Amino acid sequence: MRIGIINYGLGNIGSVLNSFKFYGYNVTLITNPKELETIDVVILTGIGNFNASVSRLKEFHFWDKLNEEVLIKKKPVIGICLGMQLFADVSYENDLNNGFSWIKGKVIRINSSSIKVPHIGWNEAMPKNSKMFRGLQDNFFYFMHSYHFVPEDGDVIAATTKYGDVEIVSAVQRDNIVGVQFHPEKSQNNGLKFLRNCLEVII
């Protein structure tokens, strides 16, 4: 199994790369869209602005190729943080921006007067899909975000997280597509085990 992390200049790819190397997986950074044809699992990370990520993926010619690999060839993909948000139809971060539409839904700002935004720190994921969370010491992961993904279909939600009075979708899964709002690569042993579980679920 060959794992490819999309290297488009936005994302915590060094830590993600090391997380997969921890278990001895064959993992590489993908800088050329053509290389996507040679890998078995796609990892899509992202930190920062939704619109900037879309623009960068299109500038580096990843956008259409990712659609081909994920939607047509059904290649497994794991999205991390902003990488998961890119699955949505639209994001309302800095006006309206279109995502991949791999999972129907929207990305909106965390809206509450009783909690701090951005949401930064450790919080608990409450699983609906136990396979991705099995064998963990607990379900606490590290979060760092101001916007969150709201899917149209509740059946794709694999886990939620309570942040004050807001319920955040912290993991999604549909067929060959898995996404998480938290950062497994920053979540120590739980994060490492979670990534291994994800691969076992979607391969």
Short mmCIF file of C-alpha atoms in Angstrom, two decimals:
data_model
loop_
_atom_site.label_atom_id
_atom_site.label_comp_id
_atom_site.label_asym_id
_atom_site.label_seq_id
_atom_site.Cartn_x
_atom_site.Cartn_y
_atom_site.Cartn_z
CA MET A 1 0.00 0.00 0.00
CA ARG A 2 1.39 3.38 -1.05
CA ILE A 3 0.11 6.49 0.73
CA GLY A 4 0.40 9.92 -0.90
CA ILE A 5 0.14 13.23 0.96
CA ILE A 6 -0.82 16.13 -1.31
CA ASN A 7 1.90 18.78 -1.08
CA TYR A 8 0.33 22.02 -2.25
CA GLY A 9 2.02 24.36 0.20
CA LEU A 10 -0.77 24.57 2.79
CA GLY A 11 -0.88 22.05 5.61
CA ASN A 12 1.01 20.40 8.42
CA ILE A 13 2.43 17.79 6.07
CA GLY A 14 5.70 17.11 7.96
CA SER A 15 3.91 15.89 11.08
CA VAL A 16 1.38 13.96 9.01
CA LEU A 17 4.18 12.27 7.07
CA ASN A 18 5.92 11.25 10.30
CA SER A 19 2.67 9.88 11.74
CA PHE A 20 2.29 7.39 8.90
CA LYS A 21 6.00 6.55 8.95
CA PHE A 22 5.63 5.63 12.63
CA TYR A 23 3.84 2.42 11.59
CA GLY A 24 6.22 1.77 8.72
CA TYR A 25 3.79 2.66 5.93
CA ASN A 26 5.10 3.46 2.47
CA VAL A 27 4.24 7.17 2.41
CA THR A 28 5.38 9.93 0.08
CA LEU A 29 4.70 13.60 -0.65
CA ILE A 30 2.85 14.21 -3.92
CA THR A 31 3.90 17.33 -5.80
CA ASN A 32 2.79 16.31 -9.29
CA PRO A 33 -0.90 15.45 -9.92
CA LYS A 34 0.16 12.63 -12.27
CA GLU A 35 1.71 10.86 -9.26
CA LEU A 36 -1.78 10.32 -7.83
CA GLU A 37 -2.17 7.46 -10.31
CA THR A 38 0.62 5.53 -8.57
CA ILE A 39 -0.69 5.67 -5.00
CA ASP A 40 -3.39 3.72 -3.16
CA VAL A 41 -4.54 6.23 -0.52
CA VAL A 42 -4.73 10.03 -0.76
CA ILE A 43 -4.14 12.26 2.26
CA LEU A 44 -5.49 15.81 1.95
CA THR A 45 -4.40 18.20 4.69
CA GLY A 46 -4.95 21.91 5.09
CA ILE A 47 -4.40 24.78 7.49
CA GLY A 48 -5.74 28.30 7.13
CA ASN A 49 -8.13 29.72 4.57
CA PHE A 50 -10.63 27.65 2.54
CA ASN A 51 -10.47 29.88 -0.52
CA ALA A 52 -6.66 29.92 -0.51
CA SER A 53 -6.60 26.11 -0.42
CA VAL A 54 -9.01 25.82 -3.35
CA SER A 55 -6.98 28.33 -5.36
CA ARG A 56 -3.71 26.56 -4.61
CA LEU A 57 -5.06 23.11 -5.50
CA LYS A 58 -6.33 24.47 -8.82
CA GLU A 59 -3.11 26.40 -9.49
CA PHE A 60 -1.08 23.21 -9.04
CA HIS A 61 -3.59 21.24 -11.20
CA PHE A 62 -4.63 18.93 -8.36
CA TRP A 63 -8.34 19.84 -8.37
CA ASP A 64 -9.59 17.95 -11.43
CA LYS A 65 -7.18 15.08 -10.87
CA LEU A 66 -8.40 14.59 -7.31
CA ASN A 67 -11.99 14.50 -8.55
CA GLU A 68 -11.03 11.83 -11.05
CA GLU A 69 -9.14 9.68 -8.53
CA VAL A 70 -11.68 9.97 -5.69
CA LEU A 71 -15.03 10.11 -7.48
CA ILE A 72 -14.42 8.04 -10.61
CA LYS A 73 -11.69 5.62 -9.55
CA LYS A 74 -13.00 5.49 -5.96
CA LYS A 75 -9.53 5.85 -4.49
CA PRO A 76 -9.59 6.12 -0.66
CA VAL A 77 -9.01 9.62 0.68
CA ILE A 78 -8.49 10.95 4.21
CA GLY A 79 -9.06 14.66 4.78
CA ILE A 80 -7.59 16.35 7.85
CA CYS A 81 -8.99 19.61 9.30
CA LEU A 82 -9.39 22.00 6.35
CA GLY A 83 -8.80 18.96 4.14
CA MET A 84 -12.12 17.57 5.39
CA GLN A 85 -13.89 20.91 4.94
CA LEU A 86 -12.89 20.88 1.27
CA PHE A 87 -15.19 17.83 0.85
CA ALA A 88 -18.23 20.14 1.22
CA ASP A 89 -20.31 21.86 -1.45
CA VAL A 90 -19.59 25.35 -0.16
CA SER A 91 -17.77 27.30 2.53
CA TYR A 92 -18.84 30.67 3.92
CA GLU A 93 -15.32 31.59 5.00
CA ASN A 94 -14.50 34.96 3.41
CA ASP A 95 -17.62 34.96 1.20
CA LEU A 96 -19.01 31.96 -0.67
CA ASN A 97 -16.52 29.45 -2.06
CA ASN A 98 -17.16 26.09 -3.73
CA GLY A 99 -15.61 22.87 -2.46
CA PHE A 100 -15.29 19.43 -4.06
CA SER A 101 -18.92 18.43 -3.29
CA TRP A 102 -17.77 14.93 -2.38
CA ILE A 103 -20.07 15.03 0.65
CA LYS A 104 -23.11 17.31 0.49
CA GLY A 105 -23.01 20.10 3.04
CA LYS A 106 -21.63 23.48 4.00
CA VAL A 107 -18.78 24.92 6.05
CA ILE A 108 -19.80 27.68 8.48
CA ARG A 109 -18.17 29.66 11.27
CA ILE A 110 -18.51 28.43 14.85
CA ASN A 111 -21.25 30.72 16.13
CA SER A 112 -21.62 31.16 19.88
CA SER A 113 -21.21 34.02 22.32
CA SER A 114 -20.28 31.67 25.17
CA ILE A 115 -17.10 30.10 23.74
CA LYS A 116 -13.84 31.28 22.26
CA VAL A 117 -13.25 31.12 18.53
CA PRO A 118 -11.06 29.64 17.16
CA HIS A 119 -11.57 26.31 18.87
CA ILE A 120 -8.06 25.37 19.97
CA GLY A 121 -7.08 22.52 22.27
CA TRP A 122 -8.04 19.03 23.33
CA ASN A 123 -11.63 17.89 23.12
CA GLU A 124 -13.56 14.64 23.04
CA ALA A 125 -14.91 13.01 19.90
CA MET A 126 -18.10 11.02 20.47
CA PRO A 127 -18.02 8.20 17.90
CA LYS A 128 -20.92 6.91 15.88
CA ASN A 129 -18.60 4.65 13.91
CA SER A 130 -16.67 2.60 16.45
CA LYS A 131 -14.33 1.02 13.88
CA MET A 132 -12.32 4.18 13.36
CA PHE A 133 -12.08 4.78 17.12
CA ARG A 134 -11.54 1.24 18.36
CA GLY A 135 -8.63 0.45 20.66
CA LEU A 136 -7.99 4.04 21.71
CA GLN A 137 -7.11 4.95 25.28
CA ASP A 138 -9.78 7.65 25.11
CA ASN A 139 -11.37 9.76 22.38
CA PHE A 140 -9.61 13.08 23.03
CA PHE A 141 -7.98 14.80 20.07
CA TYR A 142 -6.38 18.16 19.31
CA PHE A 143 -8.51 20.75 17.49
CA MET A 144 -7.58 24.06 15.86
CA HIS A 145 -10.30 25.68 13.71
CA SER A 146 -12.85 28.50 13.44
CA TYR A 147 -15.15 26.91 10.85
CA HIS A 148 -16.85 23.53 10.85
CA PHE A 149 -18.49 21.18 8.36
CA VAL A 150 -22.27 20.65 8.49
CA PRO A 151 -23.22 17.67 6.25
CA GLU A 152 -26.72 17.40 4.78
CA ASP A 153 -26.91 13.66 5.44
CA GLY A 154 -26.53 12.68 9.08
CA ASP A 155 -25.59 9.15 8.06
CA VAL A 156 -22.11 10.30 6.99
CA ILE A 157 -21.30 11.61 10.48
CA ALA A 158 -18.83 9.27 12.20
CA ALA A 159 -18.26 11.39 15.31
CA THR A 160 -19.31 14.67 16.90
CA THR A 161 -17.70 16.94 19.48
CA LYS A 162 -19.35 19.31 21.95
CA TYR A 163 -17.64 22.69 22.13
CA GLY A 164 -19.63 24.75 24.59
CA ASP A 165 -23.18 24.86 23.23
CA VAL A 166 -22.10 23.97 19.68
CA GLU A 167 -22.06 20.43 18.29
CA ILE A 168 -19.22 20.05 15.80
CA VAL A 169 -18.94 17.22 13.29
CA SER A 170 -15.50 15.87 14.11
CA ALA A 171 -15.41 12.91 11.68
CA VAL A 172 -17.22 11.86 8.51
CA GLN A 173 -17.21 8.76 6.36
CA ARG A 174 -18.91 7.89 3.08
CA ASP A 175 -17.68 4.94 1.05
CA ASN A 176 -14.01 5.64 0.18
CA ILE A 177 -14.03 9.12 1.79
CA VAL A 178 -13.01 9.80 5.41
CA GLY A 179 -12.48 13.19 7.01
CA VAL A 180 -11.67 14.52 10.47
CA GLN A 181 -11.87 18.03 11.89
CA PHE A 182 -9.22 17.37 14.53
CA HIS A 183 -5.49 16.89 13.95
CA PRO A 184 -4.47 13.23 14.41
CA GLU A 185 -0.83 14.19 13.81
CA LYS A 186 -1.00 16.47 16.89
CA SER A 187 -2.98 14.02 19.03
CA GLN A 188 -0.14 11.79 20.24
CA ASN A 189 -0.85 8.05 20.59
CA ASN A 190 -4.59 8.40 20.00
CA GLY A 191 -3.96 10.17 16.72
CA LEU A 192 -1.48 7.58 15.52
CA LYS A 193 -3.85 4.70 16.28
CA PHE A 194 -6.74 6.58 14.71
CA LEU A 195 -4.89 6.99 11.42
CA ARG A 196 -4.08 3.29 11.37
CA ASN A 197 -7.75 2.48 12.02
CA CYS A 198 -8.81 4.79 9.19
CA LEU A 199 -6.64 2.94 6.71
CA GLU A 200 -8.11 -0.38 7.82
CA VAL A 201 -11.66 0.97 7.43
CA ILE A 202 -11.35 2.38 3.91
CA ILE A 203 -8.90 -0.06 2.27
#
